[in-house]
Tab-separated table of C-alpha atoms and ligand atoms in Angstrom:
chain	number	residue	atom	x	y	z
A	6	UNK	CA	36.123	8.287	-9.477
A	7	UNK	CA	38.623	5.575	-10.317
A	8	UNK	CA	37.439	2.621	-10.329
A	9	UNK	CA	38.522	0.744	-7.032
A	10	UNK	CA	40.737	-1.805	-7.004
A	11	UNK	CA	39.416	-5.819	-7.059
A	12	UNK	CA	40.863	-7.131	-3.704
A	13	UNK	CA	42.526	-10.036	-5.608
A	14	UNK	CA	44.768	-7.672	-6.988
A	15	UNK	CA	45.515	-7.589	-10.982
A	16	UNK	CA	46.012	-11.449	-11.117
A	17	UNK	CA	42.973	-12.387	-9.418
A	18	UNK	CA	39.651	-13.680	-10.889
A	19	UNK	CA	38.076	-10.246	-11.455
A	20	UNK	CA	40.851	-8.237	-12.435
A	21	UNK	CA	39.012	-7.561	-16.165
A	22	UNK	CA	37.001	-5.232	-14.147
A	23	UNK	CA	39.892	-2.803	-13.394
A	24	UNK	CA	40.805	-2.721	-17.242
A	25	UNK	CA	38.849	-0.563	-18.319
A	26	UNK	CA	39.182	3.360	-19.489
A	27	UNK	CA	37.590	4.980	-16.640
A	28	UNK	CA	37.249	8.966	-16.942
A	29	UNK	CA	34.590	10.311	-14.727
A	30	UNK	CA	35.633	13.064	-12.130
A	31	UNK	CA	37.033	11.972	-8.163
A	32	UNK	CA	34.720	12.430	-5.491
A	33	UNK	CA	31.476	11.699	-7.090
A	34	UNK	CA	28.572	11.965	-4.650
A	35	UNK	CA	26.572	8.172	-3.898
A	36	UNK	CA	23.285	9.947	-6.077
A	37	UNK	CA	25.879	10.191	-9.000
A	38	UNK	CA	27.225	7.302	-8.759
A	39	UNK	CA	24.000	5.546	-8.965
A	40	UNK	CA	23.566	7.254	-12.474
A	41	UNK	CA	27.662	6.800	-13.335
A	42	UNK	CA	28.869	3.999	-12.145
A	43	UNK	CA	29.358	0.552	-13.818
A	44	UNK	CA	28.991	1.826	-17.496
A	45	UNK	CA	30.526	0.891	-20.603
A	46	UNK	CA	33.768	2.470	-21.893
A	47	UNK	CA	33.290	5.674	-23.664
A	48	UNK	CA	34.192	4.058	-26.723
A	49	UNK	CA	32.713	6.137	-30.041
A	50	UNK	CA	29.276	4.463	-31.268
A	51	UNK	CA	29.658	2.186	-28.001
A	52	UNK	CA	26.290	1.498	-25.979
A	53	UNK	CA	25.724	3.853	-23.074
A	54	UNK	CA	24.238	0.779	-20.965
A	55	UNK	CA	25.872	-2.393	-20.533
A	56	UNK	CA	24.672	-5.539	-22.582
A	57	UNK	CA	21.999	-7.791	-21.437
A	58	UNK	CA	24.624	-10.900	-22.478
A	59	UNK	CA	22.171	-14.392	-23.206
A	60	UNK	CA	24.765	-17.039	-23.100
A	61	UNK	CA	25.686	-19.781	-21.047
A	62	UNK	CA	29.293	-20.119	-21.596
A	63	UNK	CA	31.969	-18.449	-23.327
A	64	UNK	CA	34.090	-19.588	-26.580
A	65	UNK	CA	37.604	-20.996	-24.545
A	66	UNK	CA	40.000	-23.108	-25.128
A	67	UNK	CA	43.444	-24.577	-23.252
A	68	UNK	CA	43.681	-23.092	-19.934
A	69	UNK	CA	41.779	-20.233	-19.066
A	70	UNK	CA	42.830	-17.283	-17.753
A	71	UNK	CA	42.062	-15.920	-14.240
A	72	UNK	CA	40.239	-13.104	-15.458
A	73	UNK	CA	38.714	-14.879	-18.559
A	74	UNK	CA	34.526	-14.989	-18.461
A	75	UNK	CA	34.295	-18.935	-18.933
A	76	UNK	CA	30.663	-20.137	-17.931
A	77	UNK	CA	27.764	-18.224	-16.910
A	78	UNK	CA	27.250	-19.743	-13.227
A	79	UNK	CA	30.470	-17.626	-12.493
A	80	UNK	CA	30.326	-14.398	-13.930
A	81	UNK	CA	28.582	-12.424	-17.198
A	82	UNK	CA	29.265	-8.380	-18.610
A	83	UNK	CA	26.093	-7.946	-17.095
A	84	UNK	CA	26.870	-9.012	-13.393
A	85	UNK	CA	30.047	-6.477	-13.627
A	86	UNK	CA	28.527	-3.632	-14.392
A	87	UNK	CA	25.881	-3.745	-11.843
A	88	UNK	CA	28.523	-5.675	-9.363
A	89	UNK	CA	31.041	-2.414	-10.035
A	90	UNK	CA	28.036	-0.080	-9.517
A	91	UNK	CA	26.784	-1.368	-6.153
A	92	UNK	CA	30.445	-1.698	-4.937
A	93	UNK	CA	30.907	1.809	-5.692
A	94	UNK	CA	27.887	2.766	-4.004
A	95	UNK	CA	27.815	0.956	-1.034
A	96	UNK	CA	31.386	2.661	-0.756
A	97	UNK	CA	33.256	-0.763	-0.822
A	98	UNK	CA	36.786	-1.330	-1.921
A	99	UNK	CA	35.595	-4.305	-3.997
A	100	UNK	CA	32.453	-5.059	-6.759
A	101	UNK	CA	29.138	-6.655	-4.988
A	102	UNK	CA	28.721	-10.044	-5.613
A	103	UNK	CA	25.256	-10.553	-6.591
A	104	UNK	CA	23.126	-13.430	-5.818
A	105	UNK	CA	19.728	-14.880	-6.833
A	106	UNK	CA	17.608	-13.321	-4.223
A	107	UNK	CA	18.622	-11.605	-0.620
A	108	UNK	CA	18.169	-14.941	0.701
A	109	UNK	CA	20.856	-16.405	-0.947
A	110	UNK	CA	23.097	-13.571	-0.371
A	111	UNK	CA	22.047	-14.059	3.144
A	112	UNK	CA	22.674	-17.791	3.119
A	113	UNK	CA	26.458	-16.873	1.772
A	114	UNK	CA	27.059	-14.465	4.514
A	115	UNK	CA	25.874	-16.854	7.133
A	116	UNK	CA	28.108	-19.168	5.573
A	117	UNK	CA	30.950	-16.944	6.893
A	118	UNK	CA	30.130	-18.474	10.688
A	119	UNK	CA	32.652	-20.904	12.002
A	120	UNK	CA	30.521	-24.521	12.114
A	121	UNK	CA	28.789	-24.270	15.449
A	122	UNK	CA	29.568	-20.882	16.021
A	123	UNK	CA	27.699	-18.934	18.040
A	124	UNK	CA	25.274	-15.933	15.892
A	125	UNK	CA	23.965	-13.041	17.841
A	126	UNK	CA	20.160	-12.266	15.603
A	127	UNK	CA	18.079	-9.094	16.224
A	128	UNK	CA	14.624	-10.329	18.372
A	129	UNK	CA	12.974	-8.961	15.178
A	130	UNK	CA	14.285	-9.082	11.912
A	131	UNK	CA	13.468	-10.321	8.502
A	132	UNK	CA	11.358	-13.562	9.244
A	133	UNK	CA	12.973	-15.445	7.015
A	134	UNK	CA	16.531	-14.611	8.295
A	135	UNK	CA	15.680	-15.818	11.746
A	136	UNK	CA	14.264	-18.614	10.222
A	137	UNK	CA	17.387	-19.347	8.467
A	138	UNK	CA	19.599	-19.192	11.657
A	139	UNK	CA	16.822	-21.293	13.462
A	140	UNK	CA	17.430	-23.718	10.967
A	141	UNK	CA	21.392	-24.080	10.916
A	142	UNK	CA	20.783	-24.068	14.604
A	143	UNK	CA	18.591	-27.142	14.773
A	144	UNK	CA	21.160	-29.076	12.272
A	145	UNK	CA	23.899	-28.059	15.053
A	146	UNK	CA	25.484	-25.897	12.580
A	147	UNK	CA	25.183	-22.837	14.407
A	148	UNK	CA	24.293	-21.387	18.102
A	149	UNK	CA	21.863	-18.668	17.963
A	150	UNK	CA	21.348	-15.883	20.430
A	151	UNK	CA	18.556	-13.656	19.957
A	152	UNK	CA	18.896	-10.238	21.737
A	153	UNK	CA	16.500	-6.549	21.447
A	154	UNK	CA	19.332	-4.907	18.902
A	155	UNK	CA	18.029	-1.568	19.653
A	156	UNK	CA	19.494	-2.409	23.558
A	157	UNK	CA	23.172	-1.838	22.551
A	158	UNK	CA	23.523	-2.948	26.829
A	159	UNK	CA	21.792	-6.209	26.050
A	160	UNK	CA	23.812	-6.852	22.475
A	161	UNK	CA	27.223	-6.118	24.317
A	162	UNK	CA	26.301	-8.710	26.804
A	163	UNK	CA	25.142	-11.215	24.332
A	164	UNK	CA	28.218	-10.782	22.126
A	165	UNK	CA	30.583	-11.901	25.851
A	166	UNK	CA	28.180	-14.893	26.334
A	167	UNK	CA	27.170	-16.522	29.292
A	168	UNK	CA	29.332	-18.154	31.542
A	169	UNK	CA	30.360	-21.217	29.855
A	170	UNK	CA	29.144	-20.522	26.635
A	171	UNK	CA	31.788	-18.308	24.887
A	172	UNK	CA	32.296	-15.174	22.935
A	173	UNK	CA	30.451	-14.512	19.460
A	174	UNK	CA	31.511	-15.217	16.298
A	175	UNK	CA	28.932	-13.543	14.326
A	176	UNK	CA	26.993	-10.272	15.062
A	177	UNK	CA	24.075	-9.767	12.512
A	178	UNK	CA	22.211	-6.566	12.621
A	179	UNK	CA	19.226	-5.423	10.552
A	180	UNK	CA	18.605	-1.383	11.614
A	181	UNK	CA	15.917	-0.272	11.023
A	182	UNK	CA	14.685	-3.533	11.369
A	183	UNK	CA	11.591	-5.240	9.903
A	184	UNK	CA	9.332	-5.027	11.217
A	185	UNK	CA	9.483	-3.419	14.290
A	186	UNK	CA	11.697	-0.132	12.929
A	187	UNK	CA	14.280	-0.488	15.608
A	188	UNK	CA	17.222	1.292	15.266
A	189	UNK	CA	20.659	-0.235	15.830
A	190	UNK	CA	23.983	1.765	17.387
A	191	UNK	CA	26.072	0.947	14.672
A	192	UNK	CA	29.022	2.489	15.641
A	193	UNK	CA	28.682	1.236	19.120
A	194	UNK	CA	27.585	-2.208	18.205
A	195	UNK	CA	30.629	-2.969	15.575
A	196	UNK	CA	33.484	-2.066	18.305
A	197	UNK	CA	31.363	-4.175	20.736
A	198	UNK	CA	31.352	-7.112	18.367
A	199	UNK	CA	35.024	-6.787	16.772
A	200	UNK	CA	36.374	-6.598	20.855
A	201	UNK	CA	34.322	-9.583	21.166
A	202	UNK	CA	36.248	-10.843	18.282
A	203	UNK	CA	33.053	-11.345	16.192
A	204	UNK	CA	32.092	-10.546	12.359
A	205	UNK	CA	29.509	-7.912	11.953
A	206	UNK	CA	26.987	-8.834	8.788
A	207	UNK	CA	24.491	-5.604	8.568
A	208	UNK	CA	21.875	-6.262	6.566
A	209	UNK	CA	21.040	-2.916	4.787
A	210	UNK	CA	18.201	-3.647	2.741
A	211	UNK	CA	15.452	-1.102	4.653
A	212	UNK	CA	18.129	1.936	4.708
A	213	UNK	CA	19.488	1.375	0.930
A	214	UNK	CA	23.262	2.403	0.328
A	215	UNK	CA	22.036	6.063	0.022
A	216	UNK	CA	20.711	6.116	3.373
A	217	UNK	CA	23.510	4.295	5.229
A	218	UNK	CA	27.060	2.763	4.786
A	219	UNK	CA	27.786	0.323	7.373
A	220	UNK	CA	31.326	-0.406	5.843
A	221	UNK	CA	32.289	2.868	6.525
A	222	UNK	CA	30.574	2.455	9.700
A	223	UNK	CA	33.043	-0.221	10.584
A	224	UNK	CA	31.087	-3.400	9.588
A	225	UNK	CA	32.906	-6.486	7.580
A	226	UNK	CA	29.763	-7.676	5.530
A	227	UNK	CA	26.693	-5.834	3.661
A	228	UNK	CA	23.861	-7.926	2.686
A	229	UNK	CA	21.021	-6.567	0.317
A	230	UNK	CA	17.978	-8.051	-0.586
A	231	UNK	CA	18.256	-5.685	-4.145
A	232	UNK	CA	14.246	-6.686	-5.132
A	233	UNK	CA	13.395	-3.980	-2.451
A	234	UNK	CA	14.826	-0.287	-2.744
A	235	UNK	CA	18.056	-1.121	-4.955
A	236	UNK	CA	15.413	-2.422	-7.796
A	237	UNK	CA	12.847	-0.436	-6.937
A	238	UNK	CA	10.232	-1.906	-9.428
A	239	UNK	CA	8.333	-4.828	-7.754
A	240	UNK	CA	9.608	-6.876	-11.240
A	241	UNK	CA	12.971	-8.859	-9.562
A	242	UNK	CA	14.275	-10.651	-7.225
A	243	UNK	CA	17.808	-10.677	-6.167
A	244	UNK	CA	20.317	-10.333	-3.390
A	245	UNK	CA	24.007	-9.388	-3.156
A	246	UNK	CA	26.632	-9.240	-0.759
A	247	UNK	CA	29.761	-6.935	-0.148
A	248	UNK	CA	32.703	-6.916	1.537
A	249	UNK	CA	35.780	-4.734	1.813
A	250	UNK	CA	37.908	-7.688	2.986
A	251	UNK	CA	39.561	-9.712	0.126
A	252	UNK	CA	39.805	-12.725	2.230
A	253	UNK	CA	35.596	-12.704	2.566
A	254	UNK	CA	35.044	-11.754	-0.858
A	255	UNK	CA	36.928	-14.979	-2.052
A	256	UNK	CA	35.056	-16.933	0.487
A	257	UNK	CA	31.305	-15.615	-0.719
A	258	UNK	CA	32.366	-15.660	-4.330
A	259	UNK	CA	33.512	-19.369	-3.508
A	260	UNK	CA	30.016	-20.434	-1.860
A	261	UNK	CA	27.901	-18.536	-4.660
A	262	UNK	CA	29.890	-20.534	-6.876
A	263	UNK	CA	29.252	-24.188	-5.620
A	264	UNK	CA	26.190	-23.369	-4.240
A	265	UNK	CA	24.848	-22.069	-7.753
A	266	UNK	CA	22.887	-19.401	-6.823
A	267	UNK	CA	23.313	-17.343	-9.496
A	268	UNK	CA	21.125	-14.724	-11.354
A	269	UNK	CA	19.499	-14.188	-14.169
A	270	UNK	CA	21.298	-11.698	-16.907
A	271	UNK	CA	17.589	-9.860	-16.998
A	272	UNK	CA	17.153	-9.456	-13.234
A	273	UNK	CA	20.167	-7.885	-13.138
A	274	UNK	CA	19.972	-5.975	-15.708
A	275	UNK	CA	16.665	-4.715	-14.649
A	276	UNK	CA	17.930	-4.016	-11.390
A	277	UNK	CA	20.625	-1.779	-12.788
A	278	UNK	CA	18.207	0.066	-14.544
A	279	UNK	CA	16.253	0.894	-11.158
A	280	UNK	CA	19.438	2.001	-9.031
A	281	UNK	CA	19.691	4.370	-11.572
A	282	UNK	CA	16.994	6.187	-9.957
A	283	UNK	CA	17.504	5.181	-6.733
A	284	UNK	CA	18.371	8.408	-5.097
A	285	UNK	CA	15.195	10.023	-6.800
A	286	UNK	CA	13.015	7.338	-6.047
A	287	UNK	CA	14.051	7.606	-2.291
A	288	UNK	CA	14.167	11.347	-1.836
A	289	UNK	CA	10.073	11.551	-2.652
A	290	UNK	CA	9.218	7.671	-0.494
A	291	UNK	CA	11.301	9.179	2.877
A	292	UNK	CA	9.642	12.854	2.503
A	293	UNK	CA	6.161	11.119	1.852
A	294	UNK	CA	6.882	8.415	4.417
A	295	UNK	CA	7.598	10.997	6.839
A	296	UNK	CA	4.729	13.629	6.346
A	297	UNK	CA	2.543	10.007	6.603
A	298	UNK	CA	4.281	9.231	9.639
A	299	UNK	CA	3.443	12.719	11.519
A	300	UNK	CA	-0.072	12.508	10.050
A	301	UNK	CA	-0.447	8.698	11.793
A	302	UNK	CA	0.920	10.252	14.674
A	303	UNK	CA	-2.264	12.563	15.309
A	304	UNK	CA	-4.528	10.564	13.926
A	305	UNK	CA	-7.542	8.759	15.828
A	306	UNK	CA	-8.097	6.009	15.172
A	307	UNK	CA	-4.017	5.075	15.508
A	308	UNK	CA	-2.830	3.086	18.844
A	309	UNK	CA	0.516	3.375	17.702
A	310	UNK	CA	3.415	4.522	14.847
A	311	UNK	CA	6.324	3.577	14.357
A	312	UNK	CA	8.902	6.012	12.236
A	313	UNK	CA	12.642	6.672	12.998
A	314	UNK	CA	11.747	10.400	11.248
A	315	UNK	CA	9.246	11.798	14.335
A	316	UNK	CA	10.637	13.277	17.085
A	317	UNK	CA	9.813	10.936	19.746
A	318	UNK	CA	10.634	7.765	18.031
A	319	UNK	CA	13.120	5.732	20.385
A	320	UNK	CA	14.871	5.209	17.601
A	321	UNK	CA	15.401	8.856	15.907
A	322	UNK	CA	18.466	10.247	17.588
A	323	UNK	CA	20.226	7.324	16.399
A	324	UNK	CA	19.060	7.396	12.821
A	325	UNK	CA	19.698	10.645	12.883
A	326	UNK	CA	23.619	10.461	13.847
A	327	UNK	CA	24.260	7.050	11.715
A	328	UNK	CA	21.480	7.500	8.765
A	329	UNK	CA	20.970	10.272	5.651
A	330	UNK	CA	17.180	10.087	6.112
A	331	UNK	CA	14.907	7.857	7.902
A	332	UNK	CA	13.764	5.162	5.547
A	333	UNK	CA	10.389	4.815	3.945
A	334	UNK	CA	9.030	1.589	5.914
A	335	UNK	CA	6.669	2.198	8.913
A	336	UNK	CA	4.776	0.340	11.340
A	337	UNK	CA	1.388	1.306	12.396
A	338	UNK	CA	-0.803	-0.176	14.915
A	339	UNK	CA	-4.613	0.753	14.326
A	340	UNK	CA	-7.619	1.039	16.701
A	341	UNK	CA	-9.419	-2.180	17.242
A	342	UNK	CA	-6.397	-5.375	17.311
A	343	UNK	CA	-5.965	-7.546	14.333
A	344	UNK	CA	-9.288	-7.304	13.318
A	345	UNK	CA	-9.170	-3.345	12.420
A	346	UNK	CA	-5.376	-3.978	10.762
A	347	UNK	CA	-7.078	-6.379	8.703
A	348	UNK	CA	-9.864	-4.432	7.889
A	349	UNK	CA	-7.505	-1.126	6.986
A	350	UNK	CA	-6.032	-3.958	4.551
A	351	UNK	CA	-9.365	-4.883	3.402
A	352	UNK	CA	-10.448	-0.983	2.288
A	353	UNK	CA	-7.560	0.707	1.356
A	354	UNK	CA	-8.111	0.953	-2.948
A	355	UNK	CA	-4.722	3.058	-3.988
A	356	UNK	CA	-2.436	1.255	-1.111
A	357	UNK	CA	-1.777	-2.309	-2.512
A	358	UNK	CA	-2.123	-5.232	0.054
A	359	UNK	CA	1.207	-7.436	-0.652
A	360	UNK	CA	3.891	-8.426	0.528
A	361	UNK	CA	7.296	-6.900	0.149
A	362	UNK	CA	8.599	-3.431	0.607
A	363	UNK	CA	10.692	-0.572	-1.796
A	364	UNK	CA	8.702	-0.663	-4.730
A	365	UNK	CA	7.456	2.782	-6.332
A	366	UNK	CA	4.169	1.599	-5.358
A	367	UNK	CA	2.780	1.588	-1.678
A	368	UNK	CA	2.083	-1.550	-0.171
A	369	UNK	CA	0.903	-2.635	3.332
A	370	UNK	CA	0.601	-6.111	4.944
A	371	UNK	CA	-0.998	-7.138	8.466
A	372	UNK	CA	2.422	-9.074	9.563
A	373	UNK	CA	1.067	-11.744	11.727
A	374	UNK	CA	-0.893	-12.829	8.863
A	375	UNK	CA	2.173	-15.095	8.815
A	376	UNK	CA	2.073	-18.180	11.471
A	377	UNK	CA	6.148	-17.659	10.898
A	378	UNK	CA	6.169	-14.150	11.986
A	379	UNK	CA	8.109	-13.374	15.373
A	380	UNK	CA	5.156	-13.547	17.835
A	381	UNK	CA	6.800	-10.526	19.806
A	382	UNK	CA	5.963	-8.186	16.664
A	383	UNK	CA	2.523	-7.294	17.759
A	384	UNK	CA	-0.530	-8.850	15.873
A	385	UNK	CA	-2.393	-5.610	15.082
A	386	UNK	CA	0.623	-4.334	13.225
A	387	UNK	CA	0.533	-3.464	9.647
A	388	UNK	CA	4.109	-2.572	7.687
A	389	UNK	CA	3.504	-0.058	5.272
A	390	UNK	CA	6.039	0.667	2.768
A	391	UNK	CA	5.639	4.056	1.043
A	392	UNK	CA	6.130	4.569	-2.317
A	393	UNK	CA	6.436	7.755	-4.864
A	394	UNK	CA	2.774	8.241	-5.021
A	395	UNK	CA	1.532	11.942	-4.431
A	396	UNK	CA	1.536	11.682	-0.830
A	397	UNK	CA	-1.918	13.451	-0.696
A	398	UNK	CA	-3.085	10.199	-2.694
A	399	UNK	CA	-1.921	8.233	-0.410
A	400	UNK	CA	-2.845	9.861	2.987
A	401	UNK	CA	-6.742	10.660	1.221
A	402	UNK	CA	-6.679	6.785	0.947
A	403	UNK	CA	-5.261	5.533	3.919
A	404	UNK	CA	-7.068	8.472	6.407
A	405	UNK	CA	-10.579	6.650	4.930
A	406	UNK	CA	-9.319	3.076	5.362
A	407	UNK	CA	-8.432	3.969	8.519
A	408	UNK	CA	-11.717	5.694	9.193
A	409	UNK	CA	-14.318	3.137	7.747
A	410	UNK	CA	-12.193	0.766	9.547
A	411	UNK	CA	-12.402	2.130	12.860
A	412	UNK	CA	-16.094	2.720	12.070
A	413	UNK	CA	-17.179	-0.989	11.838
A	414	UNK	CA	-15.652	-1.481	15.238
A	415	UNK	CA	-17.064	-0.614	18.536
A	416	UNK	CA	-14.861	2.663	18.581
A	417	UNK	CA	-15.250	6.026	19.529
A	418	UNK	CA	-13.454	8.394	17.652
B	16	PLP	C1	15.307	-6.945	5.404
B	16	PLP	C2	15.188	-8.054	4.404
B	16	PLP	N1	16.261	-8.808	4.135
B	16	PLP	C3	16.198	-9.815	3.261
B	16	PLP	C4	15.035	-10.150	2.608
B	16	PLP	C5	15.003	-11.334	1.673
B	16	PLP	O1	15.181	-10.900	0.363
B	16	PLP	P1	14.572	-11.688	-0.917
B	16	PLP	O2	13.096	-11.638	-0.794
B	16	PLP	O3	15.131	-10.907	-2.062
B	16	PLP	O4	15.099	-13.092	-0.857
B	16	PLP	C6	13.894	-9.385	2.846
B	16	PLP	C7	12.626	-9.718	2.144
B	16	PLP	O5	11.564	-9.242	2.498
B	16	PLP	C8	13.977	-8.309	3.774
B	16	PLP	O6	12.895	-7.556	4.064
């Protein structure tokens, strides 16, 4: 596919990133792409990865170019090719721009808001997101509504604003979120929010680029946390934003720029090296996130799973319409509150107890362990996040952490 054009046109700052020889086929399909995009030229003798480039600044002199790499803080060969790679897989017009951890990138996109603008925020999302908005709220840099996003009714409403208190500027959606696996209308929830005359940031970190585009969907703004799914490997963290308009991409690249928050040449590096499997690495976590989900569903000593992949998920219709699988996050509730979830925590031995989600490995964390966490996510809830284990392994494990759990609590099973 050609590479797309850089929304600043040939003259603008990134324009070295159209120059090169490009000669793979059109119409490459996004599991390609994660394997073709954002290589070298095919240049005789010439590295089949990009360089891992260790330098600050760049040899210049008189006045620089607009395309010229300069200084470190604003661009390396390494950035590009995994910036040109995660454009072209997230189906944008324009390279990512990536930033030193999804909270930065989320920090830049919230940066888009007008000052005291009003933000419409999923009731459960990303702690730290909701966090973040509480905190530009209480410096009067921001109004924040918080609304159920899975109740497109309720969003719609929220986006008008009460009498008195005025349309939306921003819309930010998480789907599926986190914790709580709620699944957004997309479709519905971007005309909603453009009629309203508001920006739509989707942050896509749970579904991956593989399992949903919410450009194409309509939305102006992607955010990623890439240490989850995009890395893959438990070993970065990183965050990157992308837009399709030119006029937002200057104004992120601007506020990554004089913020600073830049990354490291290895992160990103390493995380190129993980979307390169990306598409592999998801295929086995959603099958063996799924055939865990319809296990949790029967099993006894379960109050409750959550799953966008079973059947009578609230959520599963939707995914099914807007998503290409169902994500490899769940949320399970076991038998006996807080106490049992933290005991399942406490006795699982192949399942590692951690924070953080998309690894290979499997992980699982008792939310409310965190005083922070939304106290409408419920206390006995435990994310897991499934990884590319043999999903026998994994079920043999958690089946006798649930078990031994249940059995040192006054339950009948
Ligand atoms: C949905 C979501 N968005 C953003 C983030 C923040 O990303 P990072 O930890 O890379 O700053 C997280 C982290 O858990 C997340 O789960």
């Amino acid at each position: 596919m050609p590479h797309a054009p850089h929304p600043d046109g040939p003259d603008g700052p990134d324009a070295a990133r159209d120059d090169r020889p490009d000669d793979r086929p059109d119409g490459l399909r996004p599991a390609t792409l994660a394997v073709a995009a954002g290589r070298p030229p095919r240049v005789q003798g010439g590295p089949v990865n990009p360089p891992v480039v260790l330098s600050s600044t760049y040899v210049s002199q008189g006045v620089p170019g607009p395309d010229e790499l300069l200084y470190a803080r604003g661009g390396t060969e390494t950035w590009t090719a995994f910036e040109e790679a995660l454009g072209e897989l997230e189906g944008s017009t324009a390279p990512a721009l990536v930033h030193a951890s999804g909270m930065a990138a989320i920090a830049a996109a919230f940066a888009l808001l007008p000052a005291g603008g009003r933000v419409v925020l999923p009731t459960h999302a990303y702690q730290i997101s909701l966090a973040y908005a509480a905190d530009l709220e209480a410096r009067g840099l921001a109004r924040v509504t918080r609304v159920a996003i899975d109740d497109t009714a309720a969003v719609v409403a929220a986006l008008h604003g009460a009498p008195g208190e005025g349309p939306a500027a921003m819309l930010w959606v998480e789907s599926p979120t986190n914790p709580m696996l709620e699944v957004a209308d997309l479709p519905a929830l971007v005309d909603a929010a453009h009629a309203a005359g508001a920006l739509v940031v989707v942050d896509n970190t749970f579904a991956t680029p593989l399992g949903q585009r919410p450009l194409a969907l309509g939305a102006d703004v992607v955010v990623h946390s890439v240490t989850k799914y995009l890395a893959g490997h438990s070993d970065v963290v990183l965050g990157a934003v992308l837009t399709d308009d030119p006029a937002l991409h200057a104004r992120v690249l601007a506020h990554r720029t004089l913020h600073g928050s830049v990354a490291g040449p290895w992160e990103v590096w390493l995380a190129l090296r993980g979307m390169r499997t990306l598409a592999l690495r998801l295929e086995r976590a959603q099958a063996n996130a799924a055939e865990i989900a319809r296990r949790l569903a029967a099993h006894p000593a379960v109050v409750e799973v959550r799953h966008p992949s079973l059947p009578d998920d609230p959520g599963h219709a939707r995914a099914a319409r807007q998503m290409n699988g169902f994500g490899a996050v769940l949320a399970l509730r076991p038998v006996g509150g807080a106490a049992g979830a933290d005991a399942v925590v406490a006795a699982v031995r192949l399942w590692l107890p951690a924070t953080s989600l998309g690894g290979v490995e499997s992980m699982l964390e008792r939310r409310r362990r965190f005083a922070t966490e939304s106290v409408t996510v419920p206390a006995d809830l435990l994310r897991l996040s499934v990884g590319v284990e043999d999903v026998e392994d994994l079920w043999a494990d958690l089946d006798a952490a649930l078990r031994s759990a249940a059995g040192e609590l006054p339950v009948e099973l």
